[in-house]
Short mmCIF file of C-alpha atoms in Angstrom, two decimals:
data_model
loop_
_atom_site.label_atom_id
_atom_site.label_comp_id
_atom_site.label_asym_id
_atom_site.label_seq_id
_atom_site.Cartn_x
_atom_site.Cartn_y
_atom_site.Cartn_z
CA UNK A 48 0.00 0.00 0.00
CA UNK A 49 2.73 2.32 0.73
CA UNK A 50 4.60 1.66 -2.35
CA UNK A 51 1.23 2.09 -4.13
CA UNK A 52 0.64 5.82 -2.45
CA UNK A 53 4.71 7.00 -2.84
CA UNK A 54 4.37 6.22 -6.97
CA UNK A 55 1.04 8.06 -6.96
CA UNK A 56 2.61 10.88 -5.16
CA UNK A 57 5.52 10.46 -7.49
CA UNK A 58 3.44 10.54 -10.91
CA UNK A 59 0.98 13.61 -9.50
CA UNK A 60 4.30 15.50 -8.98
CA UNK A 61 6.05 14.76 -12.30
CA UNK A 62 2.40 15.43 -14.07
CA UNK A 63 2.33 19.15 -12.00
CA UNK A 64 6.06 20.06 -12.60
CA UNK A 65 5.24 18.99 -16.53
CA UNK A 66 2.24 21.22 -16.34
CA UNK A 67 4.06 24.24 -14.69
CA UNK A 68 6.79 23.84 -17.54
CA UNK A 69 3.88 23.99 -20.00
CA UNK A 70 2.88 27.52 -18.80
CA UNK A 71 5.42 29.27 -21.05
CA UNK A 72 4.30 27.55 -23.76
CA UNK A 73 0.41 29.21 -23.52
CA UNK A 74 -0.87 26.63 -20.94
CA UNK A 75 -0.81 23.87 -23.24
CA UNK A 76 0.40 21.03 -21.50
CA UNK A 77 0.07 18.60 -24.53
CA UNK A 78 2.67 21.24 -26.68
CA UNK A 79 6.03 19.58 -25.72
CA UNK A 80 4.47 15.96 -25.82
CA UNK A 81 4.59 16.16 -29.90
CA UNK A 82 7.87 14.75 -31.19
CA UNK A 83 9.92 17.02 -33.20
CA UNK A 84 12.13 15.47 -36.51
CA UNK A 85 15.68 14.18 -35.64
CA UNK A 86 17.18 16.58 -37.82
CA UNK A 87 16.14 19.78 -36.18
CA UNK A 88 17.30 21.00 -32.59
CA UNK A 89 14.64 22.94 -30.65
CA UNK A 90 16.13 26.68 -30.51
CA UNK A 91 13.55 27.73 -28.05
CA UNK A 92 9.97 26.73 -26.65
CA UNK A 93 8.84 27.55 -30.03
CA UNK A 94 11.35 27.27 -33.01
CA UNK A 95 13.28 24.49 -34.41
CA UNK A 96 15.97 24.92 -36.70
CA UNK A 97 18.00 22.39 -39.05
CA UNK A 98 20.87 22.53 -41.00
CA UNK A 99 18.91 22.29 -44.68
CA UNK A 100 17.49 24.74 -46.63
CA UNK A 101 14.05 23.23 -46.46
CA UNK A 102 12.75 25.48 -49.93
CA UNK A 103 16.24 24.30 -51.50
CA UNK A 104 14.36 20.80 -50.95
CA UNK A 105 13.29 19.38 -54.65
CA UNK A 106 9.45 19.23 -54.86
CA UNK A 107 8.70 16.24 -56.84
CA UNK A 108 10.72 12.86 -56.75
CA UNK A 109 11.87 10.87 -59.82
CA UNK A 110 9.43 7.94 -58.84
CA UNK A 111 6.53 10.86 -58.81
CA UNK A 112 6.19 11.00 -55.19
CA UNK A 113 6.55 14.11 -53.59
CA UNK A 114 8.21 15.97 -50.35
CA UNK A 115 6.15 17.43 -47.79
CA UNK A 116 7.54 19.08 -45.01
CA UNK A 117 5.19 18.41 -41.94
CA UNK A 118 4.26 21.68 -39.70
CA UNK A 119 1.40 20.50 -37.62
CA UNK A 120 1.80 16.77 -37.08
CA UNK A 121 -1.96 14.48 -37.47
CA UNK A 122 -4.49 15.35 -34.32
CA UNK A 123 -2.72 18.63 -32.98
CA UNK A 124 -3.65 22.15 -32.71
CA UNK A 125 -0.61 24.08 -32.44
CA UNK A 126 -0.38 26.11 -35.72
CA UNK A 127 3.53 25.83 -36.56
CA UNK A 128 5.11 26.42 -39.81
CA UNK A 129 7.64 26.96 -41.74
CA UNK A 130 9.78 30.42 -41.26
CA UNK A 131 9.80 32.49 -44.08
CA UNK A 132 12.41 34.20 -42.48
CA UNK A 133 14.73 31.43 -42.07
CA UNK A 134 13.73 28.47 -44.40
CA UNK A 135 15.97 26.36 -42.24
CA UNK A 136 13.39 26.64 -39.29
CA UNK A 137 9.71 25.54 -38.33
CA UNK A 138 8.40 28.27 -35.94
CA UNK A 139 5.25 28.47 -33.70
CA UNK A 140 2.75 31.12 -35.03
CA UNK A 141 1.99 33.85 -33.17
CA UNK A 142 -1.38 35.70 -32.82
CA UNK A 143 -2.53 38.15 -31.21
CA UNK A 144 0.34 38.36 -28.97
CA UNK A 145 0.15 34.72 -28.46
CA UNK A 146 1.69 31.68 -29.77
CA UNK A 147 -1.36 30.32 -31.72
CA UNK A 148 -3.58 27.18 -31.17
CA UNK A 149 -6.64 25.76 -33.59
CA UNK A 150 -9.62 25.75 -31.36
CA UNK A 151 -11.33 22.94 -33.43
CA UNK A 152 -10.49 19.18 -32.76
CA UNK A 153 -7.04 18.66 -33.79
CA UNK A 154 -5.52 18.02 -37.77
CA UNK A 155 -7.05 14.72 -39.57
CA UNK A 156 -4.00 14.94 -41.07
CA UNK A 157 -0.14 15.66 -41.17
CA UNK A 158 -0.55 19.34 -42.19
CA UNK A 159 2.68 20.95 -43.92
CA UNK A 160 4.14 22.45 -47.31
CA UNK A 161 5.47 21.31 -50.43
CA UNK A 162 9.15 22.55 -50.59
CA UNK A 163 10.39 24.78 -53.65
CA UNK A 164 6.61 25.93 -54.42
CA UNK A 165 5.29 28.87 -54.77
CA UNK A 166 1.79 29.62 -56.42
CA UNK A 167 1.16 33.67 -57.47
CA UNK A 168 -2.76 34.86 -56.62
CA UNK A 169 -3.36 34.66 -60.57
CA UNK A 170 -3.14 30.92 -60.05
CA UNK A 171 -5.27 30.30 -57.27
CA UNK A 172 -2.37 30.95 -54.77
CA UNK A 173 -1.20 33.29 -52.28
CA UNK A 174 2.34 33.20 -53.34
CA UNK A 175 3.60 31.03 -49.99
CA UNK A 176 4.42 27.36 -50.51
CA UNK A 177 1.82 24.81 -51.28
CA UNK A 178 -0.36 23.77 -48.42
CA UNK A 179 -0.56 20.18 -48.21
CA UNK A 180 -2.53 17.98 -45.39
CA UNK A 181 -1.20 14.35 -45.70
CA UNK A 182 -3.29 11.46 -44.35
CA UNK A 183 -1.50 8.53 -42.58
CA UNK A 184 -0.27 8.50 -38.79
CA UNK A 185 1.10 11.49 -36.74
CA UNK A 186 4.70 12.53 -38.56
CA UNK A 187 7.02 14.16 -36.42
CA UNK A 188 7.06 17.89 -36.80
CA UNK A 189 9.81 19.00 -39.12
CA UNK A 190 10.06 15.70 -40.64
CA UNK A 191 10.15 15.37 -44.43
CA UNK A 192 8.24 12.72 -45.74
CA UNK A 193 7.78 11.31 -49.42
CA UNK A 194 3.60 11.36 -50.16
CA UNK A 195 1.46 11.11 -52.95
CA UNK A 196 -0.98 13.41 -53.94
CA UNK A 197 -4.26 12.44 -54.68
CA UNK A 198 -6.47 15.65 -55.09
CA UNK A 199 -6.89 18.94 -53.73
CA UNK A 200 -9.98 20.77 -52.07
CA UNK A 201 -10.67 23.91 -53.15
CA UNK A 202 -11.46 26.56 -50.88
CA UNK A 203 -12.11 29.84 -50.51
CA UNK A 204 -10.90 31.93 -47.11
CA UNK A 205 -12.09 35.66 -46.68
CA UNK A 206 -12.75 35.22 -50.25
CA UNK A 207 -9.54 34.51 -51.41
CA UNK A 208 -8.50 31.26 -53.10
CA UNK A 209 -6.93 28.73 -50.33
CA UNK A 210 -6.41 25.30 -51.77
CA UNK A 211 -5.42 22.06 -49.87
CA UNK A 212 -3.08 19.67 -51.81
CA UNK A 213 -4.50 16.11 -50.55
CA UNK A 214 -2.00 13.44 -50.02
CA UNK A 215 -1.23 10.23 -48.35
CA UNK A 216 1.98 9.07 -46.86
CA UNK A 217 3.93 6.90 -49.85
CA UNK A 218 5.04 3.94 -47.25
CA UNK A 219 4.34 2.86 -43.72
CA UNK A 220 1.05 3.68 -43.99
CA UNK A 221 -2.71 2.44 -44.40
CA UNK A 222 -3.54 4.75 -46.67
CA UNK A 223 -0.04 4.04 -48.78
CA UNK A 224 -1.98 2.75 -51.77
CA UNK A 225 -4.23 5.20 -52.26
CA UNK A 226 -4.02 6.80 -55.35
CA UNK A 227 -7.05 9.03 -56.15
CA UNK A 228 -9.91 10.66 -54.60
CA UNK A 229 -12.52 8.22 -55.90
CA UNK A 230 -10.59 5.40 -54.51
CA UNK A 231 -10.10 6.68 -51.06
CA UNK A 232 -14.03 7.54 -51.20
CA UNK A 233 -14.46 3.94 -52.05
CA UNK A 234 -12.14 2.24 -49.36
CA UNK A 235 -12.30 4.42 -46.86
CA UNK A 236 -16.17 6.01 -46.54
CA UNK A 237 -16.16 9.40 -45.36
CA UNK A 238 -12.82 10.90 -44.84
CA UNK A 239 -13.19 13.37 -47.68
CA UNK A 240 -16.05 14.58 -46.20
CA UNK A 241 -14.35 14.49 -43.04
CA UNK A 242 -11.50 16.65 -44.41
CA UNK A 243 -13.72 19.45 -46.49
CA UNK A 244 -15.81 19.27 -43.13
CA UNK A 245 -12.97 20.41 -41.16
CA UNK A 246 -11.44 22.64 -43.28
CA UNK A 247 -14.91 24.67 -43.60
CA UNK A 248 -15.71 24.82 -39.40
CA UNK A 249 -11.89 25.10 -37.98
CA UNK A 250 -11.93 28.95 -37.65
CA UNK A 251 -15.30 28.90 -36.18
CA UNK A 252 -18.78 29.46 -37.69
CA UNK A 253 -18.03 33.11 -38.77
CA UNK A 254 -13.82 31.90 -39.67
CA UNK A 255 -14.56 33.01 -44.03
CA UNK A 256 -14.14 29.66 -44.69
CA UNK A 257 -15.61 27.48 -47.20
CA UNK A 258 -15.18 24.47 -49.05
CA UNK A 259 -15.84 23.97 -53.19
CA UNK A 260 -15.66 20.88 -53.65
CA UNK A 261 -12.32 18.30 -54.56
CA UNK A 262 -10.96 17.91 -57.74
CA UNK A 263 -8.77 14.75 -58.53
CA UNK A 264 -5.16 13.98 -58.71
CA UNK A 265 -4.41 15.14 -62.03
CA UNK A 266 -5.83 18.75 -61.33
CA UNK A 267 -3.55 18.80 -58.20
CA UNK A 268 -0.46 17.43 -59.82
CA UNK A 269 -1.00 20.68 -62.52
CA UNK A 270 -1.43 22.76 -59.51
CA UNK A 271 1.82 21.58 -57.85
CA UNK A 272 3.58 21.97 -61.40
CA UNK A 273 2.76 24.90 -62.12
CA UNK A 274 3.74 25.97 -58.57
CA UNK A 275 7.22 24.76 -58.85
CA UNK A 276 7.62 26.32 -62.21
CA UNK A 277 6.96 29.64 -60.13
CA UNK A 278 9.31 29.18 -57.70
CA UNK A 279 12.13 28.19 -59.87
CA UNK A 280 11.34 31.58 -61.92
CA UNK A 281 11.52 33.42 -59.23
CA UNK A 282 14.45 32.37 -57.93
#
């Protein structure tokens, strides 16, 4: 009984000094329980840094897969991504004063960027690198992962054009043979809708989101071409 009562004692005291460290982090004591990549080195509570250029990164493999770089791994809600500033770094976005947390149930999916992309406004972008969510298991953050792209939702934020890449992780994965919309539809009921769903609700009922519709993988894969092709011109 005693030994039972000393490790009690002993967990409720690791759990409060974990929760106490959280506080700098915006009270969330689930933000340093998500894995960060290998490769990067945490700078501070919220930046990690690498030693490659993650935009130098080549966007689309010679198999046809493609890189992703994942931000905000599957089931969080810390919005990270990657620093403009310093494209060797994934930073924690700050709003309002305050590093910055989805209040909406967490990712159904690896969220990230496709390296060396870049999509102008007069192509349905807003000049930043692809936006990509990546279904599969929870990726480290920071980790780059080979995924194939299956479609892309189309949305509209504030107005403004805001499309999703869709993708699933190319190996290690459930969802590693999927390669279309129609096909995930078919083997896996639901999870588009799940996806447009979330998209349309995570900034809250009056967020300017809204969801058009998905168009397949052959749309996307001119979207993500013509987004390289954009980068590498303005290089």
């Amino acid at each position: 009984m005693t030994k039972t009562v000393m490790l009690t004692g002993a967990a409720c005291l690791a759990l409060l000094t974990s929760m106490a460290h959280a506080e700098p982090l915006g009270g969330l004591a689930f933000s340093e329980t998500t894995p960060h990549s290998a490769a990067m080195t945490p700078k501070d509570n919220f930046t990690i840094v690498g030693t490659d250029d993650l935009m130098e990164l080549t966007a689309i493999n010679e198999d046809g897969t493609v890189k992703a770089i994942v931000e905000i791994p599957t089931g969080t809600s810390a919005k990270w991504e990657v620093s403009k500033d310093d494209p060797k770094a994934v930073y924690w976005e700050y709003k309002n004063d305050k590093p910055r947390v989805v209040n909406y149930l967490g990712y159904p999916g690896n969220y990230g960027a496709i390296p060396a992309t870049a999509l102008p406004k007069e192509l349905g972008g807003d000049g930043d690198p692809l936006d990509v969510i990546v279904l599969g298991q929870a990726v480290p953050r920071g980790e780059v992962v080979d995924v194939r792209v299956i479609g892309v939702l189309k949305m509209l934020d504030g107005g403004e054009q805001d499309d999703k890449l869709i993708a699933v992780l190319a190996k290690d994965s459930p969802f590693a043979h999927i390669e279309s919309m129609a096909q995930l539809d078919a083997e896996y009921p639901r999870v588009s809708q799940i996806i447009d769903l979330w998209f349309a609700n995570y900034k809250g009922p009056d967020g300017g989101m809204e969801g058009k519709g998905f168009e397949d993988a052959a749309t996307a894969r001119a979207v993500l071409k013509a987004a390289a092709a954009n980068f590498e011109a303005g290089r």
